[in-house]
Amino acid sequence: MLFLNGPCPGKTDHRGSCQRETHYKPGTKMTDSKYFTTTKKGEIFELKAELNSDKKEKKKEAVKKVIASMTVGKDVSALFPDVVNCMQTDNLELKKLVYLYLMNYAKSQPDMAIMAVNTFVKDCEDPNPLIRALAVRTMGCIRVDKITEYLCEPLRKCLKDEDPYVRKTAAVCVAKLHDINAQLVEDQGFLDTLKDLISDSNPMVVANAVAALSEIAESHPSSNLLDLNPQSINKLLTALNECTEWGQIFILDCLANYMPKDDREAQSICERVTPRLSHANSAVVLSAVKVLMKFMEMLSKDLDYYGTLLKKLAPPLVTLLSAEPELQYVALRNINLIVQKRPEILKHEMKVFFVKYNDPIYVKLEKLDIMIRLASQANIAQVLAELKEYATEVDVDFVRKAVRAIGRCAIKVEQSAERCVSTLLDLIQTKVNYVVQEAIVVIKDIFRKYPNKYESVIATLCENLDSLDEPEARAAMIWIVGEYAERIDNADELLESFLEGFHDESTQVQLQLLTAIVKLFLKKPTETQELVQQVLSLATQDSDNPDLRDRGYIYWRLLSTDPVAAKEVVLAEKPLISEETDLIEPTLLDELICYIGTLASVYHKPPSAFVEGSRGIVHKSLPPRTGSSESAESPDAAPSGAPPSEQPAVIPTQGDLLGDLLNLDLGPPVSGPPVATSSVQMGAVDLLGGGLDSLMSGTGFTAPSTVMPANLGPPPSSGLGDLFDLAGGVGTLSGSHVAPKTVWLPAMKAKGLEISGTFSRQVGAISMDLLLTNKALQVMSDFAIQFNRNSFGLAPAAPLQIHAPLAPNQTVEISLPLNTVGSVMKMDPLNNLQVAVKNNIDVFYFSTLYPLHILFVEDGKMERQMFLATWKDIPNENEAQFHIKDCPLSADAVSSKLQGSNIFTVAKRNVEGQDMLYQSLKLTNGIWVLAELRIQPGSPSFALSLKCRAPEVSQYVYQAYETILKN
């Protein structure tokens, strides 16, 4: 017989095989319908029947089957009411199973879940503390809004329960409830009860209360939930000795967020935390290390205790390295941070970081990194012997890193440089391809650090030229040949050999080759003229890489216009490279020290960089060092490298914009060439009063002489023609935004003369780009132009030159150069410009608004320290806040776009997931404007804060930002 509805309805043994026998009476006729009818009700029906059985054992078995089905992913939500009925039992095991089912299905069956509320309330008053705790734990896991309000009363009772097991469970339940409905928890006063639990007599309750409050505080950084004071800290330290290992971690993490009032309190806390360093759980050890590293900032280095603490920190860190590889890796990533902050802790422990043959590669590479950080004159011989050994290993990645490490040791410990170089030469003699290539890369860095010291090895390097196939090694070798071309007899031949496959090389090699050949040409001009022509032609005419093309053009222009300047630029003395190039930036390192023992310390990134949404992540920093008065909050991202004794200069107060600058007739800027005055003072006539006799008569109109950059012609015999079109559009190189032309004076109002225009700034020169159209029936001639006095002294720097008369329906395009040495008068709005244009028919007046960014000068980039000092010096009331919407650009795109219009990024940092750009710009009249631009990645809205001694300009600077970024 065929059963379509599930398994056979007969008795089943525990393996599910059918035990039912079917007997047919002889002669019965089987109809087909029998195949489709069955008495079988299905598995769910069977379970339902078993759940409602009177026998306790059968009930328990049924609930276990339900849980098993639920675990493997079957939908057993239809049994909800039947399972809930099983809650009424004294059997703890059965109750746990029912609660497990309830947690899983309450969200999908909220109406049914309410049926369980009465049982929860009853269970919370059960004489058995285990059942009370179980009930309150389950209540916290049922994330259904309808139920939460019914749970407040039972939870309140459990928080004050006589049994500590129930209290500690209830404490965690508050954190869960806060996640579902924060407002309810605050209204019911649970947060205050949690704070009281910090003073509980049971250490586990204290630990859970701290854990719950920390969890809630993280999602609400502004709330001061963990209001720690010396009394509460004392209670936490007392509980620390007696609670479980996870409780200890919660308490230690909480202590790490406390700021002791002085060094004595910091020392007292350190003394009580130090015993945790010998704990068996590595998480407890790292949390204790975090507390000690943080509070050591407040201890004076002269204290005996400081030295003792340093000695105590080393053994636990070393012990962590005897764990399994995964734990070792986490420990090593944390040790890497600790060594960068305080190398003295592990300076005598170099041997534990020596690599073992069976270490996984990720542990090997991390140990290698720490070895270099700990390398010093005392242990360098040991380290070098070890590194040389590593360079003969079979693991290619590890060998490369080991060879690079030898170079880093040479740069770090000067006394060992010679020994390092000879070690590298020995490795080059092995002729192992990848070893040779890495060695050449690091020798280039050694040459940079110690110029004119080890050049004798160049001959050996040149022998291996043919074996180089990696871009980095080829580029390094080319750099060496170019830099020391005067010492290498056949330098031109060597470089020419690279030139043959120029287009197949990577960009890195092409750029290096271009520079090296130009260096060679400047050192041996007679022999290499053809070679330099060839490389410049390849870089500029045959390449489609913009970086390469631009560099080629710059060299071509330099060589053809001013070889002396070219020599100064290309062969300039190079700054020595620093000993540690891969150190973490100090402010970030301080923040990461506060996150020891967390993922942030493994990634070496702040949590805001990798936590989704970064909700509620508080930016942490170390306490200020004893005796240091530096402010913790600062808007600059500059590394704290400036000596504190040097107070950065503040830009002097420029006085009130209205009083001092706009109502004065400013003379020409001191730095510019003297400007010839005109016979009619530009702007001295009231345009709107009609007193334009000089314009009308056409006599005596001579404009001031042009203040324009010298017109540099094309390089003589360059064969490239006027590549830059310097006479024409060199300005387009600066990337300053130019708005499209709009009609300023319609033909109707000007007897047939239509004027459209826009303003632009090109390489420091401002111009008014005009389009004049004659829509009248007569010829127009004798054009002249004049501006009224305006806020920034804009005036024509040359006459309006229209050489031929303008015939009807003819259009002429002119670029009128402007300067800012005209008469000044405050306009409303500030960027309003009133213009008079005269021709043989009449004088016509119009006014237009110029974008403020045409006045942003090229030297508007402020030094970081000066930026910080000036920002602090400008009063807060001068700060203006704006929002730029619908601008989906990244921080880098914003920065480069603004730089094209002379808004310079002084510093950039990432704070809690937001990119912060600190920018400066300077107007033609010397007014500085400082800006802070907050960019949330993925959001099209930016927040802009502007600070300026003349706040009247802020609105117009904001408009300039909008215009530039949205076009």
mmCIF file of N, CA and C in Angstrom, residues 374-468:
data_model
loop_
_atom_site.group_PDB
_atom_site.id
_atom_site.type_symbol
_atom_site.label_atom_id
_atom_site.label_comp_id
_atom_site.label_asym_id
_atom_site.label_seq_id
_atom_site.Cartn_x
_atom_site.Cartn_y
_atom_site.Cartn_z
ATOM 1 N N LEU A 374 62.790 45.826 18.362
ATOM 2 C CA LEU A 374 63.596 45.702 19.588
ATOM 3 C C LEU A 374 65.099 45.749 19.303
ATOM 4 N N ALA A 375 65.479 45.754 18.027
ATOM 5 C CA ALA A 375 66.911 45.744 17.684
ATOM 6 C C ALA A 375 67.601 46.988 18.238
ATOM 7 N N SER A 376 68.761 46.790 18.854
ATOM 8 C CA SER A 376 69.531 47.926 19.378
ATOM 9 C C SER A 376 71.004 47.561 19.270
ATOM 10 N N GLN A 377 71.840 48.499 19.644
ATOM 11 C CA GLN A 377 73.279 48.253 19.523
ATOM 12 C C GLN A 377 73.697 47.033 20.355
ATOM 13 N N ALA A 378 73.012 46.816 21.470
ATOM 14 C CA ALA A 378 73.397 45.737 22.389
ATOM 15 C C ALA A 378 73.140 44.356 21.787
ATOM 16 N N ASN A 379 72.042 44.234 21.016
ATOM 17 C CA ASN A 379 71.689 42.876 20.561
ATOM 18 C C ASN A 379 71.787 42.696 19.042
ATOM 19 N N ILE A 380 72.361 43.684 18.333
ATOM 20 C CA ILE A 380 72.298 43.655 16.866
ATOM 21 C C ILE A 380 73.057 42.462 16.271
ATOM 22 N N ALA A 381 74.150 42.044 16.913
ATOM 23 C CA ALA A 381 74.935 40.928 16.365
ATOM 24 C C ALA A 381 74.094 39.653 16.366
ATOM 25 N N GLN A 382 73.409 39.440 17.494
ATOM 26 C CA GLN A 382 72.515 38.294 17.651
ATOM 27 C C GLN A 382 71.411 38.326 16.584
ATOM 28 N N VAL A 383 70.800 39.499 16.422
ATOM 29 C CA VAL A 383 69.676 39.666 15.488
ATOM 30 C C VAL A 383 70.132 39.401 14.053
ATOM 31 N N LEU A 384 71.293 39.968 13.690
ATOM 32 C CA LEU A 384 71.770 39.802 12.304
ATOM 33 C C LEU A 384 72.080 38.337 11.985
ATOM 34 N N ALA A 385 72.692 37.648 12.946
ATOM 35 C CA ALA A 385 73.008 36.229 12.723
ATOM 36 C C ALA A 385 71.713 35.447 12.480
ATOM 37 N N GLU A 386 70.705 35.781 13.273
ATOM 38 C CA GLU A 386 69.401 35.114 13.153
ATOM 39 C C GLU A 386 68.746 35.431 11.792
ATOM 40 N N LEU A 387 68.793 36.706 11.411
ATOM 41 C CA LEU A 387 68.152 37.119 10.146
ATOM 42 C C LEU A 387 68.848 36.475 8.944
ATOM 43 N N LYS A 388 70.174 36.360 9.028
ATOM 44 C CA LYS A 388 70.912 35.758 7.914
ATOM 45 C C LYS A 388 70.486 34.294 7.748
ATOM 46 N N GLU A 389 70.257 33.661 8.896
ATOM 47 C CA GLU A 389 69.780 32.270 8.886
ATOM 48 C C GLU A 389 68.411 32.181 8.196
ATOM 49 N N TYR A 390 67.527 33.140 8.565
ATOM 50 C CA TYR A 390 66.168 33.123 8.003
ATOM 51 C C TYR A 390 66.199 33.289 6.477
ATOM 52 N N ALA A 391 67.187 34.051 5.981
ATOM 53 C CA ALA A 391 67.232 34.366 4.551
ATOM 54 C C ALA A 391 67.536 33.127 3.706
ATOM 55 N N THR A 392 67.877 32.002 4.374
ATOM 56 C CA THR A 392 68.132 30.774 3.601
ATOM 57 C C THR A 392 66.986 29.777 3.745
ATOM 58 N N GLU A 393 65.872 30.224 4.370
ATOM 59 C CA GLU A 393 64.698 29.347 4.544
ATOM 60 C C GLU A 393 64.064 29.030 3.189
ATOM 61 N N VAL A 394 63.046 28.162 3.213
ATOM 62 C CA VAL A 394 62.385 27.803 1.951
ATOM 63 C C VAL A 394 61.149 28.661 1.674
ATOM 64 N N ASP A 395 60.573 29.253 2.718
ATOM 65 C CA ASP A 395 59.350 30.046 2.544
ATOM 66 C C ASP A 395 59.685 31.408 1.921
ATOM 67 N N VAL A 396 59.258 31.614 0.678
ATOM 68 C CA VAL A 396 59.692 32.805 -0.081
ATOM 69 C C VAL A 396 59.274 34.105 0.618
ATOM 70 N N ASP A 397 58.011 34.180 1.062
ATOM 71 C CA ASP A 397 57.532 35.421 1.715
ATOM 72 C C ASP A 397 58.378 35.751 2.943
ATOM 73 N N PHE A 398 58.677 34.708 3.713
ATOM 74 C CA PHE A 398 59.442 34.902 4.945
ATOM 75 C C PHE A 398 60.872 35.349 4.628
ATOM 76 N N VAL A 399 61.459 34.757 3.591
ATOM 77 C CA VAL A 399 62.835 35.121 3.195
ATOM 78 C C VAL A 399 62.864 36.594 2.770
ATOM 79 N N ARG A 400 61.889 36.999 1.961
ATOM 80 C CA ARG A 400 61.839 38.410 1.510
ATOM 81 C C ARG A 400 61.791 39.350 2.719
ATOM 82 N N LYS A 401 60.922 38.999 3.674
ATOM 83 C CA LYS A 401 60.759 39.865 4.842
ATOM 84 C C LYS A 401 62.054 39.891 5.656
ATOM 85 N N ALA A 402 62.752 38.746 5.710
ATOM 86 C CA ALA A 402 64.000 38.675 6.483
ATOM 87 C C ALA A 402 65.077 39.559 5.851
ATOM 88 N N VAL A 403 65.170 39.526 4.504
ATOM 89 C CA VAL A 403 66.171 40.361 3.808
ATOM 90 C C VAL A 403 65.843 41.823 4.044
ATOM 91 N N ARG A 404 64.539 42.151 3.955
ATOM 92 C CA ARG A 404 64.129 43.540 4.185
ATOM 93 C C ARG A 404 64.450 43.961 5.625
ATOM 94 N N ALA A 405 64.304 42.997 6.546
ATOM 95 C CA ALA A 405 64.576 43.286 7.958
ATOM 96 C C ALA A 405 66.044 43.653 8.167
ATOM 97 N N ILE A 406 66.946 43.000 7.415
ATOM 98 C CA ILE A 406 68.384 43.317 7.545
ATOM 99 C C ILE A 406 68.602 44.785 7.161
ATOM 100 N N GLY A 407 67.949 45.215 6.092
ATOM 101 C CA GLY A 407 68.062 46.624 5.664
ATOM 102 C C GLY A 407 67.523 47.568 6.713
ATOM 103 N N ARG A 408 66.384 47.175 7.329
ATOM 104 C CA ARG A 408 65.784 48.047 8.352
ATOM 105 C C ARG A 408 66.699 48.165 9.566
ATOM 106 N N CYS A 409 67.402 47.057 9.897
ATOM 107 C CA CYS A 409 68.349 47.106 11.026
ATOM 108 C C CYS A 409 69.493 48.073 10.717
ATOM 109 N N ALA A 410 69.965 48.044 9.450
ATOM 110 C CA ALA A 410 71.065 48.944 9.061
ATOM 111 C C ALA A 410 70.642 50.396 9.243
ATOM 112 N N ILE A 411 69.392 50.682 8.892
ATOM 113 C CA ILE A 411 68.907 52.070 8.974
ATOM 114 C C ILE A 411 68.671 52.464 10.428
ATOM 115 N N LYS A 412 68.243 51.472 11.239
ATOM 116 C CA LYS A 412 67.914 51.793 12.634
ATOM 117 C C LYS A 412 69.157 51.918 13.511
ATOM 118 N N VAL A 413 70.103 50.977 13.362
ATOM 119 C CA VAL A 413 71.290 50.974 14.237
ATOM 120 C C VAL A 413 72.509 51.310 13.379
ATOM 121 N N GLU A 414 72.947 52.556 13.457
ATOM 122 C CA GLU A 414 73.992 53.037 12.542
ATOM 123 C C GLU A 414 75.279 52.216 12.657
ATOM 124 N N GLN A 415 75.607 51.814 13.890
ATOM 125 C CA GLN A 415 76.858 51.088 14.090
ATOM 126 C C GLN A 415 76.856 49.752 13.338
ATOM 127 N N SER A 416 75.642 49.241 13.059
ATOM 128 C CA SER A 416 75.580 47.915 12.430
ATOM 129 C C SER A 416 75.495 48.006 10.906
ATOM 130 N N ALA A 417 75.454 49.235 10.362
ATOM 131 C CA ALA A 417 75.182 49.399 8.924
ATOM 132 C C ALA A 417 76.194 48.618 8.076
ATOM 133 N N GLU A 418 77.470 48.727 8.466
ATOM 134 C CA GLU A 418 78.506 48.095 7.637
ATOM 135 C C GLU A 418 78.330 46.570 7.625
ATOM 136 N N ARG A 419 78.052 46.047 8.823
ATOM 137 C CA ARG A 419 77.860 44.601 8.939
ATOM 138 C C ARG A 419 76.626 44.165 8.128
ATOM 139 N N CYS A 420 75.578 44.986 8.161
ATOM 140 C CA CYS A 420 74.355 44.672 7.407
ATOM 141 C C CYS A 420 74.635 44.652 5.902
ATOM 142 N N VAL A 421 75.416 45.647 5.444
ATOM 143 C CA VAL A 421 75.706 45.729 4.004
ATOM 144 C C VAL A 421 76.495 44.495 3.567
ATOM 145 N N SER A 422 77.471 44.079 4.378
ATOM 146 C CA SER A 422 78.270 42.903 3.968
ATOM 147 C C SER A 422 77.399 41.640 4.003
ATOM 148 N N THR A 423 76.446 41.573 4.961
ATOM 149 C CA THR A 423 75.506 40.439 4.999
ATOM 150 C C THR A 423 74.667 40.422 3.720
ATOM 151 N N LEU A 424 74.194 41.604 3.320
ATOM 152 C CA LEU A 424 73.371 41.686 2.100
ATOM 153 C C LEU A 424 74.185 41.278 0.870
ATOM 154 N N LEU A 425 75.470 41.677 0.836
ATOM 155 C CA LEU A 425 76.323 41.305 -0.310
ATOM 156 C C LEU A 425 76.523 39.781 -0.360
ATOM 157 N N ASP A 426 76.682 39.168 0.834
ATOM 158 C CA ASP A 426 76.808 37.702 0.879
ATOM 159 C C ASP A 426 75.556 37.054 0.293
ATOM 160 N N LEU A 427 74.386 37.646 0.638
ATOM 161 C CA LEU A 427 73.118 37.088 0.141
ATOM 162 C C LEU A 427 72.998 37.260 -1.372
ATOM 163 N N ILE A 428 73.509 38.404 -1.874
ATOM 164 C CA ILE A 428 73.450 38.632 -3.330
ATOM 165 C C ILE A 428 74.304 37.574 -4.048
ATOM 166 N N GLN A 429 75.408 37.174 -3.396
ATOM 167 C CA GLN A 429 76.297 36.177 -4.015
ATOM 168 C C GLN A 429 75.628 34.813 -4.151
ATOM 169 N N THR A 430 74.547 34.580 -3.358
ATOM 170 C CA THR A 430 73.852 33.286 -3.468
ATOM 171 C C THR A 430 73.143 33.177 -4.819
ATOM 172 N N LYS A 431 72.937 34.311 -5.472
ATOM 173 C CA LYS A 431 72.295 34.383 -6.790
ATOM 174 C C LYS A 431 70.861 33.831 -6.794
ATOM 175 N N VAL A 432 70.254 33.702 -5.594
ATOM 176 C CA VAL A 432 68.838 33.292 -5.552
ATOM 177 C C VAL A 432 68.025 34.513 -5.970
ATOM 178 N N ASN A 433 67.245 34.356 -7.019
ATOM 179 C CA ASN A 433 66.638 35.517 -7.679
ATOM 180 C C ASN A 433 65.904 36.454 -6.715
ATOM 181 N N TYR A 434 64.945 35.909 -5.952
ATOM 182 C CA TYR A 434 64.127 36.803 -5.115
ATOM 183 C C TYR A 434 64.929 37.415 -3.968
ATOM 184 N N VAL A 435 65.975 36.710 -3.516
ATOM 185 C CA VAL A 435 66.845 37.270 -2.460
ATOM 186 C C VAL A 435 67.622 38.460 -3.020
ATOM 187 N N VAL A 436 68.166 38.301 -4.217
ATOM 188 C CA VAL A 436 68.927 39.385 -4.865
ATOM 189 C C VAL A 436 68.034 40.617 -5.028
ATOM 190 N N GLN A 437 66.805 40.401 -5.492
ATOM 191 C CA GLN A 437 65.908 41.539 -5.764
ATOM 192 C C GLN A 437 65.566 42.296 -4.481
ATOM 193 N N GLU A 438 65.253 41.554 -3.406
ATOM 194 C CA GLU A 438 64.940 42.213 -2.138
ATOM 195 C C GLU A 438 66.164 42.972 -1.616
ATOM 196 N N ALA A 439 67.355 42.352 -1.767
ATOM 197 C CA ALA A 439 68.585 42.981 -1.269
ATOM 198 C C ALA A 439 68.820 44.314 -1.974
ATOM 199 N N ILE A 440 68.569 44.364 -3.275
ATOM 200 C CA ILE A 440 68.791 45.615 -4.029
ATOM 201 C C ILE A 440 67.818 46.698 -3.557
ATOM 202 N N VAL A 441 66.569 46.283 -3.277
ATOM 203 C CA VAL A 441 65.573 47.256 -2.794
ATOM 204 C C VAL A 441 66.030 47.873 -1.472
ATOM 205 N N VAL A 442 66.546 47.034 -0.545
ATOM 206 C CA VAL A 442 66.934 47.605 0.765
ATOM 207 C C VAL A 442 68.246 48.369 0.682
ATOM 208 N N ILE A 443 69.145 47.961 -0.225
ATOM 209 C CA ILE A 443 70.415 48.705 -0.355
ATOM 210 C C ILE A 443 70.137 50.131 -0.835
ATOM 211 N N LYS A 444 69.122 50.272 -1.674
ATOM 212 C CA LYS A 444 68.744 51.634 -2.121
ATOM 213 C C LYS A 444 68.411 52.507 -0.902
ATOM 214 N N ASP A 445 67.662 51.929 0.064
ATOM 215 C CA ASP A 445 67.308 52.693 1.269
ATOM 216 C C ASP A 445 68.547 53.000 2.111
ATOM 217 N N ILE A 446 69.489 52.048 2.143
ATOM 218 C CA ILE A 446 70.721 52.283 2.917
ATOM 219 C C ILE A 446 71.506 53.442 2.287
ATOM 220 N N PHE A 447 71.548 53.503 0.962
ATOM 221 C CA PHE A 447 72.207 54.631 0.278
ATOM 222 C C PHE A 447 71.545 55.952 0.658
ATOM 223 N N ARG A 448 70.215 55.916 0.789
ATOM 224 C CA ARG A 448 69.496 57.148 1.153
ATOM 225 C C ARG A 448 69.841 57.593 2.571
ATOM 226 N N LYS A 449 70.021 56.597 3.452
ATOM 227 C CA LYS A 449 70.287 56.927 4.862
ATOM 228 C C LYS A 449 71.743 57.351 5.059
ATOM 229 N N TYR A 450 72.663 56.659 4.359
ATOM 230 C CA TYR A 450 74.091 56.960 4.531
ATOM 231 C C TYR A 450 74.704 57.307 3.173
ATOM 232 N N PRO A 451 74.474 58.530 2.673
ATOM 233 C CA PRO A 451 75.014 58.871 1.351
ATOM 234 C C PRO A 451 76.541 58.873 1.373
ATOM 235 N N ASN A 452 77.123 58.533 0.216
ATOM 236 C CA ASN A 452 78.585 58.560 0.015
ATOM 237 C C ASN A 452 79.351 57.679 1.001
ATOM 238 N N LYS A 453 78.763 56.566 1.399
ATOM 239 C CA LYS A 453 79.447 55.732 2.377
ATOM 240 C C LYS A 453 79.679 54.316 1.854
ATOM 241 N N TYR A 454 78.661 53.761 1.202
ATOM 242 C CA TYR A 454 78.771 52.355 0.779
ATOM 243 C C TYR A 454 78.672 52.200 -0.742
ATOM 244 N N GLU A 455 79.049 53.276 -1.473
ATOM 245 C CA GLU A 455 78.866 53.234 -2.931
ATOM 246 C C GLU A 455 79.788 52.216 -3.616
ATOM 247 N N SER A 456 80.772 51.703 -2.868
ATOM 248 C CA SER A 456 81.712 50.736 -3.467
ATOM 249 C C SER A 456 80.985 49.459 -3.908
ATOM 250 N N VAL A 457 79.777 49.217 -3.375
ATOM 251 C CA VAL A 457 79.081 47.958 -3.695
ATOM 252 C C VAL A 457 78.306 48.059 -5.022
ATOM 253 N N ILE A 458 78.277 49.264 -5.624
ATOM 254 C CA ILE A 458 77.457 49.457 -6.827
ATOM 255 C C ILE A 458 77.861 48.486 -7.937
ATOM 256 N N ALA A 459 79.148 48.229 -8.080
ATOM 257 C CA ALA A 459 79.619 47.339 -9.152
ATOM 258 C C ALA A 459 78.989 45.954 -9.013
ATOM 259 N N THR A 460 78.958 45.458 -7.756
ATOM 260 C CA THR A 460 78.352 44.134 -7.514
ATOM 261 C C THR A 460 76.876 44.135 -7.920
ATOM 262 N N LEU A 461 76.185 45.257 -7.584
ATOM 263 C CA LEU A 461 74.755 45.348 -7.899
ATOM 264 C C LEU A 461 74.542 45.315 -9.412
ATOM 265 N N CYS A 462 75.398 46.044 -10.136
ATOM 266 C CA CYS A 462 75.223 46.141 -11.595
ATOM 267 C C CYS A 462 75.382 44.770 -12.280
ATOM 268 N N GLU A 463 76.165 43.901 -11.642
ATOM 269 C CA GLU A 463 76.349 42.563 -12.249
ATOM 270 C C GLU A 463 75.032 41.788 -12.306
ATOM 271 N N ASN A 464 74.120 42.121 -11.388
ATOM 272 C CA ASN A 464 72.869 41.353 -11.306
ATOM 273 C C ASN A 464 71.717 42.012 -12.050
ATOM 274 N N LEU A 465 72.058 42.991 -12.862
ATOM 275 C CA LEU A 465 71.017 43.787 -13.523
ATOM 276 C C LEU A 465 70.073 42.935 -14.372
ATOM 277 N N ASP A 466 70.620 41.962 -15.063
ATOM 278 C CA ASP A 466 69.795 41.186 -16.009
ATOM 279 C C ASP A 466 68.793 40.281 -15.302
ATOM 280 N N SER A 467 69.086 39.921 -14.055
ATOM 281 C CA SER A 467 68.202 38.954 -13.386
ATOM 282 C C SER A 467 66.980 39.621 -12.744
ATOM 283 N N LEU A 468 66.919 40.952 -12.773
ATOM 284 C CA LEU A 468 65.825 41.643 -12.085
ATOM 285 C C LEU A 468 64.554 41.598 -12.928
#
